[in-house]
Amino acid sequence: MGITLLLPVAVATLRKRWLGFAGSFVALTLGVTLIAATGLLVSTSAGLVNDDPSAPSLKKLLTFMAGMSGFVSVFVVASTFAFAVAGRRRETALLRAVGATPRQVRLLVLGEAVVVSLAASVCGALLGLAVAPLFARWLVSRGAAPEGFAVEADAGPLLIAAAVEVTVAVVGAYAAARRAGRVRPVEALGDAAVDGRVMTLGRWLWAVGYLAVFGTVLAVFITMPPGTDQDPQLRDPQNMPVWSLLIDVMAIMAVALFAPLLIPLLVRLLTLPVPLASGAVGLLARQNALASVRRTVSTATPMFLVIGLTGTVVGSTLTFGEARTLQSREALSARYVVEPVGGSTLAPGTVERLRALPGVGTTTIRTTWLDGLAGGTGSGSTASGTISATAVDGDPAATWRLPTEAGSLDALRGASVAVSGSLAEANGWQVGDRLDTTLDDGTPVTLAVVALVKTPLNLSEVLLPYSVVAGHLSGEPQPTTAFLTTPEGAAAPDPVPGARITATDAWGGADDARSRSDWIAMTAILGPALLYALIAIVNTMMMSTGDRLRDFSTLRLTGGNDRQVLAMVGVEAVLTAATATALAVLVTTGTQAATLTLIGNRVLESGPPLPLSLPWSALGGAAAAGLALALLSSLVPARLALRARALDLAAARQ
C-alpha cells in the first residue's frame, strides 16, 4: 500500500476524530504560548535590576518562571499527543489488516502530528506576543520588575518555543505510533480495548534518572562539597527556596513517570473499601480505569501537576517562611519589631516619631545594591555582579545577636562593612581587608571589613551602615522595618500611626518585605504553569470522552440508559481526581521532608527541627478545582454525545 493511498484514510480520521486532534492542537498552542511569552520576558530582562532591592531578582525569577512553564507544557504536550495516537489503535489495526506496513503507519501518524504541531506553533507564537506584555504589566504592578519594563519583540524565543514543542509532539507521537506499528493486525484488534505494558524501558530510565537527580541535588545542597561555596547562587541560604523548587520539580517528574505503576494500585485501593456507586456503575468505572491505564494516566497527569505543584510550592514557601521567622526571632536582641500597616515601607515620619520615644533605641534597615566587592589581602578575590546589601541605621550590636566568627558588629560605623562568614571564606576576605565597590547611583567607595558574621534569612550577606549609602539610594526609600530596644522591664512603646509594633516573641515575620517577595515569586513561577495545567485538564478529559463514543453505544446496546452512562463517566472522573490527589499528597510529603532536611542543615542548624506538615488548604483547593473541571469537561461532552446519538436514531426511524 503506497503512502498516497493512506491520505484519504488520514482525511477521514481527521474528520472522525476531530476532537482528539483539536485537543492536541489546543495543548500545543497554549504550550508554545507559555514558553514564548516567558522566553520573551527573559530575553527582555537581560541587564535590568529591580527598583526595589528587596524584591526577587528579576532575571532569576523569569528564568525559573520560564523553566516551570516549559516543564509543565512539555510534559502535558507529550502526554496529550501520545494519548491521541494511542486512542487510534483500532484504526491502526485496520490499516495493518488491509496491508499497511509499520513504516507507513508511522509516516501517516508523524505527518498528522507535524501538520497539527506546525499550525499550533504559529498560533502559539502569535498568542505569546500578545500574552507576554500582560505578564510584564503584572510584574511591574507587584514591584517584581522596574517601572517601564516592557517586552521587546524577538524572534529567538518564538522559534525556540515552536521548535521545542514541535519536537516534543513529534517524539510523543512517534513513540506511540512505533508501539502500534509493532503489533500484528490480529493482536492489535484483540488488544484494542486493554492496554498492555505501559512502563516502557525509556520511561523506566527517565523515571530512575529523575530520582537520581533529585537525590543528588538534595545531597549537594545539604553537604556543600568543596568548591560549591565559590558559587554565590549555591552558597547563599537566601537562594534555598528557589533551589528547593528545582528539587520539588525533579520529584514531581519522577512520580509522574512512575504513574503507570502507581495508578493501578491506587485505583484498586480507592475502590476497595466502599463501592463508588450502586449497581454496576462503580464496577464499570473501576474496570475501565484498570483496563485503559494509558488513558487514565493521560487524564490524571494534568490534575496531578496542578495539585502536586500547588502542594509542593506552597508547602515549601510556607516552610521557608516559618524557618525565616524562627531564625529571625533567635537572632534579634531588640524587644519590638515595627512594620508598615500597608505597603512595603514605613510611612514618612514614622522613624522620626519612633526615635522621639523616650528610652527607646531605634534601628532601621533598607535593602540596596552594590556593584561587586573587590579587594582583600593575600588570596582575596572579587565578588562580581550585583550584590544585595542591608543598610543598617542604628546600633546593630544592640539589635541583633549574630554569631560572630571574627571582629565585632560594634565597629560597624563609618566606611565599614560586615559580611557573612561563608561569603568571606569563598573570597578569601579577613577582618581588616579593604573592599572596593560601587553604590546604587554609581559612586565608588572603599569599605573596611569589621566583622564576619552568620546572617539570618531576613538580612543580606552584606551589612553596612546607612551613612555609607545615605543620599545615594534611588528615590531615598523609607525603611522596610524598624527594631526597637528598650530597657529590661520597660513598658511597651506607645502606638505610632501607620505602623504596627509587635513584641519579638510574638512576631510572625509574615509581612516583612522578603516574605512578600517570596509570595510574589511563587505566584509568578507557579501561576502561568497552573493555568495551563488547568486548561489541560479540560482538554484531556474532553479528548478522553470523545474517544469513547463506541463504548457508550455498546453500553446502551447491553441495556444501559443515559443516566447510567453519565453516572459511569462521572464516577470515572471522581476516581481520576482521587488518584491524582493521592499521588500529589505522596509527592508533597516527600518534597516537604526534603525541604525540612535542607532547612535543618543550611538554615536552622540549632534548636528543635520544624515538624512535617502539609498545606492541606492549598491541596484541597487545587483538588476541588481539578475535580470540578474534570466533571464538567467529561459530563457535558458525554451528555451532548448521547443526545446526538438519540437524535440520529430518531431520524433513522422516520
XYZ file of C-alpha atoms in Angstrom:
654
model
C 0.000 0.000 0.000
C 1.572 3.353 -1.068
C 1.647 6.319 1.232
C -0.573 8.274 -1.175
C -3.319 5.700 -0.675
C -3.234 6.469 3.049
C -4.085 10.135 2.526
C -7.853 9.518 2.232
C -7.598 7.498 5.426
C -5.860 10.406 7.132
C -8.562 12.829 5.971
C -11.298 10.510 7.174
C -9.548 10.114 10.521
C -9.258 13.880 10.913
C -12.985 14.245 10.278
C -13.972 11.450 12.627
C -11.532 12.203 15.441
C -11.540 15.973 15.160
C -11.985 16.295 18.925
C -8.736 14.426 19.583
C -6.835 16.496 17.049
C -8.432 19.678 18.394
C -7.297 18.675 21.866
C -3.732 18.158 20.664
C -3.876 21.479 18.802
C -5.072 23.356 21.909
C -2.455 21.731 24.161
C 0.375 22.565 21.779
C -0.862 26.098 21.006
C -1.045 27.025 24.679
C 2.272 25.305 25.365
C 4.024 27.382 22.698
C 2.252 30.491 24.028
C 3.513 29.873 27.539
C 7.123 29.164 26.575
C 7.218 32.004 24.022
C 5.791 34.557 26.473
C 8.150 33.657 29.293
C 11.067 33.437 26.841
C 10.336 36.981 25.631
C 10.311 38.183 29.238
C 13.668 36.518 29.948
C 15.308 37.982 26.837
C 13.962 41.455 27.636
C 15.112 41.353 31.274
C 18.828 40.970 30.442
C 20.749 43.621 32.396
C 17.708 45.010 34.226
C 17.697 45.432 38.007
C 14.600 45.891 40.170
C 13.849 49.331 41.557
C 13.040 47.612 44.866
C 16.151 45.733 46.074
C 14.050 43.649 48.467
C 12.143 42.206 45.505
C 13.319 38.935 43.949
C 15.974 39.018 41.245
C 14.082 39.709 38.026
C 16.386 37.635 35.825
C 16.304 34.677 38.213
C 12.536 34.966 38.703
C 11.795 34.996 34.981
C 14.244 32.161 34.310
C 12.510 29.912 36.829
C 9.135 31.082 35.530
C 10.148 30.024 32.016
C 11.570 26.754 33.318
C 8.413 25.860 35.229
C 6.225 26.774 32.253
C 8.394 24.729 29.920
C 8.379 21.746 32.273
C 4.580 21.653 32.568
C 3.854 22.347 28.904
C 6.367 19.786 27.610
C 5.009 17.108 29.909
C 1.386 17.831 29.002
C 2.047 18.066 25.243
C 3.991 14.800 25.173
C 1.276 13.046 27.166
C -1.523 14.528 25.032
C -0.015 13.557 21.684
C 0.863 10.068 22.875
C -2.679 9.670 24.215
C -4.191 10.908 20.941
C -2.217 8.339 18.931
C -2.847 5.534 21.412
C -6.590 6.182 21.127
C -6.421 5.231 17.446
C -5.246 1.670 17.920
C -8.363 0.254 16.278
C -7.777 2.352 13.165
C -4.125 1.339 13.199
C -5.114 -2.320 13.425
C -7.457 -1.948 10.458
C -4.727 -0.274 8.410
C -2.378 -3.139 9.230
C -5.094 -5.648 8.333
C -5.539 -4.167 4.845
C -1.819 -4.225 4.100
C -0.243 -1.073 5.575
C 3.307 -1.648 6.788
C 4.548 -0.402 10.178
C 6.642 2.222 8.375
C 3.614 3.540 6.503
C 1.603 3.754 9.716
C 4.418 5.662 11.414
C 4.734 8.063 8.471
C 0.998 8.687 8.488
C 0.889 9.417 12.212
C 4.018 11.565 12.069
C 2.625 13.517 9.133
C -0.539 14.279 11.071
C 1.493 15.276 14.138
C 3.736 17.581 12.095
C 0.785 19.321 10.414
C -1.047 19.848 13.723
C 2.074 20.958 15.586
C 3.214 23.409 12.904
C -0.192 25.059 12.746
C -0.355 25.192 16.545
C 3.155 26.662 16.752
C 2.234 29.583 14.523
C -0.880 30.323 16.578
C 1.031 29.877 19.844
C 3.815 32.232 18.798
C 1.300 34.948 17.903
C -0.509 34.458 21.203
C 2.837 34.603 23.013
C 3.451 38.068 21.602
C 0.078 39.149 22.996
C 0.379 37.450 26.392
C 3.942 38.498 27.289
C 3.022 42.208 27.812
C 0.257 41.127 30.217
C 2.797 39.203 32.308
C 5.149 42.213 32.207
C 2.468 44.620 33.464
C 1.595 42.240 36.296
C 5.251 42.020 37.367
C 5.566 45.807 37.379
C 2.369 46.217 39.412
C 3.729 43.831 42.067
C 7.128 45.519 42.251
C 8.923 42.494 40.829
C 10.019 44.459 37.726
C 11.161 48.092 37.401
C 8.842 50.803 36.128
C 8.882 50.963 32.366
C 9.649 47.268 31.946
C 8.159 46.332 28.574
C 8.508 43.308 26.339
C 10.644 43.653 23.220
C 9.668 41.553 20.222
C 12.329 38.953 19.447
C 12.093 36.051 17.026
C 14.524 33.938 19.062
C 12.202 32.935 21.944
C 9.343 32.328 19.492
C 11.418 29.994 17.343
C 12.791 28.176 20.396
C 9.289 27.681 21.822
C 7.975 26.365 18.500
C 10.962 24.074 17.975
C 10.757 22.619 21.479
C 7.048 21.891 21.364
C 7.053 20.547 17.789
C 9.911 18.219 18.710
C 8.106 17.030 21.834
C 4.878 16.479 19.907
C 6.575 14.526 17.124
C 8.605 12.418 19.555
C 5.493 11.658 21.611
C 3.510 10.729 18.511
C 6.370 8.661 17.088
C 6.791 6.648 20.290
C 3.088 5.807 20.334
C 2.988 5.052 16.583
C 6.045 2.820 16.876
C 4.351 0.777 19.596
C 1.208 0.455 17.500
C 3.110 -0.428 14.340
C 4.936 -3.315 16.003
C 1.731 -5.198 16.840
C 0.352 -7.716 14.330
C -3.131 -6.883 12.991
C -4.979 -9.677 14.790
C -3.209 -8.935 18.065
C -3.936 -5.236 17.744
C -7.630 -5.843 17.145
C -7.881 -8.269 20.011
C -5.945 -5.998 22.373
C -7.501 -2.722 21.361
C -9.605 -2.243 24.478
C -6.975 -3.271 27.010
C -3.590 -1.613 27.458
C -0.582 -3.850 27.674
C 2.797 -2.880 29.054
C 2.788 0.867 29.684
C 6.078 1.183 31.617
C 8.485 1.020 28.688
C 12.252 0.840 29.050
C 12.592 4.511 28.156
C 10.057 5.512 30.782
C 11.915 3.428 33.382
C 15.217 5.099 32.520
C 13.780 8.613 32.683
C 11.972 7.921 35.965
C 15.055 6.461 37.648
C 17.144 9.298 36.199
C 14.921 11.980 37.716
C 15.001 10.181 41.061
C 18.809 10.140 40.878
C 18.918 13.866 40.051
C 16.526 14.557 42.942
C 18.763 12.731 45.409
C 21.999 14.173 44.005
C 20.860 17.816 44.047
C 19.480 17.438 47.565
C 22.751 15.872 48.767
C 24.825 18.656 47.158
C 22.883 21.407 48.914
C 22.992 19.591 52.254
C 26.706 18.733 52.258
C 28.065 21.612 50.088
C 31.139 19.740 48.733
C 34.424 21.660 48.305
C 34.199 24.226 45.532
C 30.436 24.754 45.657
C 30.848 27.644 48.122
C 32.536 29.625 45.337
C 29.206 29.967 43.546
C 27.046 32.614 45.279
C 23.900 31.062 43.852
C 24.682 27.794 45.650
C 26.232 29.279 48.793
C 23.734 31.975 49.791
C 20.989 30.485 52.037
C 18.570 33.096 50.680
C 18.589 31.172 47.400
C 17.474 27.962 49.108
C 13.736 28.490 48.382
C 14.462 28.701 44.653
C 16.687 25.630 44.609
C 14.134 23.794 46.718
C 11.677 24.404 43.886
C 14.065 22.666 41.470
C 14.260 19.685 43.827
C 10.455 19.604 44.013
C 10.150 19.544 40.210
C 12.532 16.570 39.974
C 10.378 14.646 42.457
C 7.178 15.507 40.583
C 8.691 14.356 37.296
C 9.776 11.049 38.810
C 6.346 10.344 40.330
C 4.591 11.321 37.085
C 6.785 8.912 35.116
C 6.100 6.122 37.617
C 2.347 6.811 37.327
C 1.561 3.711 35.190
C 2.840 1.588 38.074
C 1.240 3.606 40.863
C -2.168 4.397 39.379
C -3.486 0.796 39.098
C -2.502 0.203 42.728
C -4.235 3.397 43.826
C -7.350 2.607 41.784
C -7.632 -0.812 43.427
C -7.036 0.713 46.844
C -9.514 3.558 46.418
C -12.254 1.264 45.094
C -11.679 -1.456 47.679
C -13.418 -0.233 50.878
C -16.765 1.087 49.600
C -18.452 0.812 46.184
C -18.310 4.117 44.372
C -21.847 3.793 43.072
C -24.772 1.441 43.297
C -25.207 -1.403 40.855
C -22.689 -1.986 38.098
C -21.671 1.657 37.602
C -18.860 1.575 40.167
C -17.576 -1.757 38.867
C -17.561 -0.500 35.277
C -15.719 2.682 36.259
C -13.134 0.678 38.197
C -12.526 -1.815 35.384
C -12.371 0.919 32.737
C -9.666 2.708 34.737
C -7.693 -0.517 35.195
C -8.098 -1.752 31.604
C -7.178 1.592 29.981
C -4.181 2.550 32.102
C -2.744 4.795 29.397
C -5.989 6.794 29.195
C -6.209 7.026 32.992
C -2.594 8.197 33.225
C -3.105 10.790 30.474
C -6.210 12.261 32.098
C -4.762 12.163 35.623
C -1.414 13.750 34.701
C -2.599 17.393 34.304
C -4.616 17.097 37.513
C -1.619 15.635 39.333
C 0.535 18.516 38.086
C -1.984 21.082 39.348
C -2.345 19.535 42.804
C 1.273 18.407 43.135
C 2.795 21.726 42.073
C 0.400 23.636 44.315
C 1.170 21.444 47.313
C 4.942 21.384 46.866
C 5.456 25.060 46.022
C 3.021 26.436 48.609
C 4.302 23.993 51.222
C 7.919 24.914 50.526
C 7.156 28.643 50.643
C 5.308 28.329 53.952
C 8.056 26.171 55.459
C 10.831 28.556 54.459
C 8.736 31.436 55.791
C 8.391 29.665 59.131
C 12.121 28.930 59.191
C 12.874 32.582 58.434
C 10.611 33.670 61.274
C 12.209 31.322 63.798
C 15.718 32.239 62.716
C 14.921 35.967 62.783
C 13.458 35.744 66.296
C 16.509 33.891 67.600
C 18.841 36.470 66.042
C 17.040 39.505 67.488
C 18.081 41.253 70.685
C 15.586 44.059 70.055
C 12.367 43.638 72.004
C 9.929 45.021 69.411
C 9.537 44.960 65.616
C 7.838 47.794 63.721
C 6.277 47.034 60.330
C 4.132 49.095 57.948
C 0.378 48.618 58.163
C 0.031 48.995 54.410
C 2.669 48.908 51.691
C 6.203 47.587 51.776
C 7.913 50.510 53.585
C 7.246 52.551 56.698
C 5.327 55.781 56.117
C 7.291 59.060 56.056
C 7.726 60.447 59.554
C 7.319 57.080 61.271
C 11.011 56.680 62.075
C 11.223 60.209 63.483
C 8.297 59.502 65.802
C 9.909 56.239 66.907
C 13.222 57.943 67.654
C 11.351 60.509 69.748
C 10.020 57.818 72.103
C 11.790 58.160 75.496
C 14.156 55.364 76.476
C 13.796 53.562 73.131
C 16.625 52.749 70.745
C 15.565 52.525 67.079
C 17.360 50.631 64.303
C 16.039 50.588 60.745
C 17.050 48.587 57.680
C 16.914 49.243 53.967
C 17.953 46.954 51.133
C 20.250 48.321 48.450
C 22.517 47.157 45.616
C 26.298 47.079 45.413
C 28.144 46.561 42.139
C 30.738 43.970 43.147
C 33.084 43.769 46.126
C 36.781 43.679 45.192
C 39.960 43.642 47.226
C 41.341 41.874 50.250
C 44.830 40.764 51.165
C 46.693 37.699 50.038
C 44.237 35.386 48.254
C 41.404 37.941 48.334
C 39.225 37.875 45.251
C 36.236 39.670 43.776
C 32.546 39.015 44.353
C 31.347 40.181 40.970
C 27.905 41.154 39.785
C 25.099 42.923 41.576
C 25.113 42.163 45.304
C 22.228 42.759 47.689
C 23.211 44.564 50.892
C 21.352 45.597 54.054
C 21.925 49.202 55.153
C 21.625 49.467 58.953
C 20.700 52.786 60.557
C 21.211 52.336 64.303
C 23.108 50.069 66.653
C 23.459 46.609 65.046
C 25.173 45.060 68.088
C 22.229 46.017 70.321
C 19.659 44.965 67.725
C 20.927 41.502 66.756
C 22.911 38.748 68.413
C 24.566 37.320 65.315
C 27.141 34.531 65.689
C 30.479 36.245 65.005
C 33.488 34.415 63.579
C 35.808 37.417 63.754
C 35.624 41.139 64.542
C 32.610 42.847 66.113
C 29.404 44.499 64.971
C 30.186 47.353 67.382
C 32.703 48.526 64.775
C 30.076 48.773 62.009
C 30.156 52.535 61.617
C 31.580 54.882 59.028
C 33.085 53.369 55.864
C 32.838 49.767 57.051
C 31.135 46.514 56.131
C 30.275 43.197 57.795
C 29.971 40.112 55.613
C 28.806 36.559 56.178
C 31.459 34.019 57.080
C 30.652 31.887 54.028
C 30.986 34.874 51.670
C 34.321 35.826 53.278
C 35.615 32.256 53.051
C 34.622 31.968 49.381
C 36.563 35.158 48.529
C 39.468 34.902 50.983
C 38.499 38.029 52.942
C 39.529 38.736 56.515
C 38.748 41.361 59.122
C 40.750 44.468 58.263
C 40.613 43.974 54.497
C 39.532 46.956 52.418
C 36.988 46.241 49.682
C 36.136 48.481 46.741
C 32.560 48.657 45.499
C 30.151 50.914 43.635
C 26.906 52.168 45.186
C 23.489 52.110 43.553
C 23.987 55.520 41.928
C 27.471 54.701 40.604
C 29.506 56.288 43.406
C 32.706 54.319 44.180
C 33.527 53.668 47.852
C 36.060 51.684 49.842
C 34.825 49.767 52.885
C 36.794 48.130 55.694
C 35.734 44.644 56.771
C 34.994 44.858 60.523
C 33.156 41.587 61.208
C 32.481 38.121 59.832
C 29.016 37.000 60.976
C 26.290 34.477 60.257
C 23.338 36.399 58.838
C 19.708 35.214 59.105
C 17.475 34.897 56.051
C 15.841 38.311 56.606
C 19.225 40.064 56.228
C 21.620 40.119 53.290
C 25.086 38.574 53.362
C 26.494 42.110 53.361
C 25.745 44.628 56.158
C 26.883 48.257 56.033
C 26.000 51.476 57.875
C 23.219 53.554 56.390
C 25.533 56.562 56.428
C 27.512 54.949 53.585
C 24.529 54.875 51.229
C 22.598 57.923 52.506
C 21.988 60.224 49.571
C 22.931 57.509 47.069
C 19.720 55.456 47.018
C 17.224 55.768 44.167
C 14.438 57.977 45.479
C 15.718 57.639 49.083
C 13.159 54.957 50.023
C 11.756 54.672 53.526
C 12.926 51.779 55.727
C 11.153 48.443 55.340
C 11.362 47.518 59.034
C 12.392 49.084 62.361
C 13.590 47.353 65.528
C 13.169 48.842 68.993
C 15.373 48.162 72.004
C 14.096 49.089 75.468
C 15.446 48.597 78.991
C 14.545 45.363 80.775
C 11.120 45.684 82.393
C 10.180 48.843 80.497
C 6.613 49.305 79.325
C 5.661 48.697 75.710
C 6.181 51.704 73.407
C 3.189 53.867 72.614
C 1.417 53.120 69.317
C 2.592 55.002 66.244
C 0.120 55.906 63.462
C 0.596 53.913 60.263
C 2.791 51.261 61.895
C 2.319 48.002 63.778
C 4.511 47.369 66.816
C 4.886 43.696 67.743
C 6.840 42.096 70.556
C 9.712 39.981 69.234
C 8.361 36.833 70.908
C 5.043 37.252 69.069
C 6.477 38.473 65.777
C 5.476 36.246 62.898
C 7.565 37.899 60.210
C 4.868 37.064 57.634
C 4.546 40.650 56.436
C 8.176 41.610 56.002
C 9.495 42.527 52.577
C 11.230 39.215 51.946
C 8.123 37.182 52.774
C 6.063 39.287 50.391
C 8.748 38.831 47.754
C 8.642 35.075 48.241
C 4.890 35.018 47.618
C 5.232 37.252 44.563
C 7.914 34.931 43.205
C 5.803 31.851 43.974
C 2.793 33.330 42.168
C 4.867 34.357 39.148
C 6.571 30.975 38.865
C 3.544 28.839 39.581
C 0.656 30.901 38.167
C 1.139 30.517 34.378
C 2.031 26.831 34.691
C -1.026 26.119 36.849
C -3.322 27.991 34.484
C -2.017 25.910 31.587
C -2.404 22.679 33.562
C -5.993 23.585 34.492
C -6.821 24.122 30.825
C -5.089 20.824 30.048
C -7.442 19.045 32.481
C -10.422 20.198 30.431
C -8.642 19.367 27.197
C -7.637 15.792 28.061
C -10.967 14.952 29.690
C -12.835 16.122 26.583
C -10.474 14.112 24.373
C -10.998 11.034 26.528
C -14.777 11.377 26.415
C -14.803 11.986 22.661
C -12.824 8.777 22.072
C -15.359 6.679 23.988
C -18.489 7.141 21.889
C -18.276 3.497 20.783
C -18.086 2.418 24.433
C -21.197 4.420 25.214
C -23.055 2.826 22.305
C -22.009 -0.660 23.471
C -23.242 0.086 26.970
C -26.567 1.295 25.602
C -26.948 -1.849 23.491
C -26.413 -4.035 26.573
C -29.303 -2.384 28.406
C -27.740 0.691 29.959
C -29.587 4.009 29.870
C -28.287 7.559 29.571
C -28.331 8.111 33.319
C -26.156 5.063 33.922
C -23.712 6.085 31.190
C -23.383 9.561 32.661
C -23.043 8.118 36.161
C -20.216 5.894 34.964
C -18.455 8.864 33.327
C -18.872 10.923 36.499
C -17.532 8.161 38.736
C -14.530 7.742 36.446
C -13.835 11.493 36.705
C -14.050 11.305 40.504
C -11.770 8.276 40.525
C -9.263 10.082 38.296
C -9.299 13.115 40.604
C -8.905 10.925 43.701
C -5.974 9.081 42.132
C -4.263 12.326 41.113
C -4.828 13.745 44.607
C -3.323 10.665 46.251
C -0.231 10.934 44.026
C 0.024 14.664 44.797
C -0.164 14.048 48.556
C 2.534 11.407 48.174
C 4.915 13.702 46.306
C 4.151 16.678 48.569
C 5.009 14.602 51.634
C 8.331 13.631 50.070
C 9.231 17.165 48.974
C 8.272 18.618 52.352
C 10.552 16.090 54.052
C 13.359 17.095 51.653
C 12.724 20.798 52.351
C 12.881 20.221 56.108
C 16.162 18.328 55.686
C 17.541 21.215 53.643
C 16.423 23.782 56.232
C 17.804 21.748 59.127
C 21.244 21.596 57.535
C 21.513 25.056 55.939
C 19.196 27.403 57.851
C 18.181 26.178 61.323
C 21.417 24.473 62.336
C 20.498 24.628 66.023
C 17.302 24.277 68.002
C 14.407 21.851 67.522
C 13.575 20.856 63.930
C 10.407 22.049 62.242
C 7.576 19.496 62.207
C 6.449 17.910 58.949
C 3.186 19.499 57.851
C 1.319 19.637 54.560
C -0.558 22.658 53.121
C -3.925 20.930 53.306
C -5.944 24.023 52.367
C -3.899 24.530 49.183
C -4.057 20.828 48.338
C -7.797 20.754 48.976
C -8.451 23.851 46.889
C -6.414 22.534 43.956
C -8.101 19.111 44.192
C -11.564 20.697 44.296
C -10.785 22.852 41.248
C -9.430 19.849 39.362
C -12.445 17.708 40.249
C -14.908 20.411 39.203
C -13.190 20.858 35.843
C -12.923 17.104 35.306
C -16.629 16.562 35.970
C -17.637 19.486 33.781
C -15.379 18.555 30.864
C -16.401 14.889 30.886
C -20.123 15.001 31.656
C -21.013 17.803 29.250
C -19.440 16.173 26.140
C -20.874 12.790 27.159
C -24.347 14.277 27.527
C -24.095 16.016 24.170
C -22.853 12.816 22.519
C -25.721 10.794 23.936
C -28.237 13.405 22.833
C -26.767 13.466 19.315
C -26.934 9.666 19.202
C -30.566 9.757 20.247
C -31.385 12.281 17.525
C -29.642 10.128 14.911
C -31.667 7.063 15.947
C -34.900 9.063 15.856
C -34.103 10.337 12.365
C -33.303 6.791 11.189
C -36.701 5.522 12.340
C -38.562 8.175 10.369
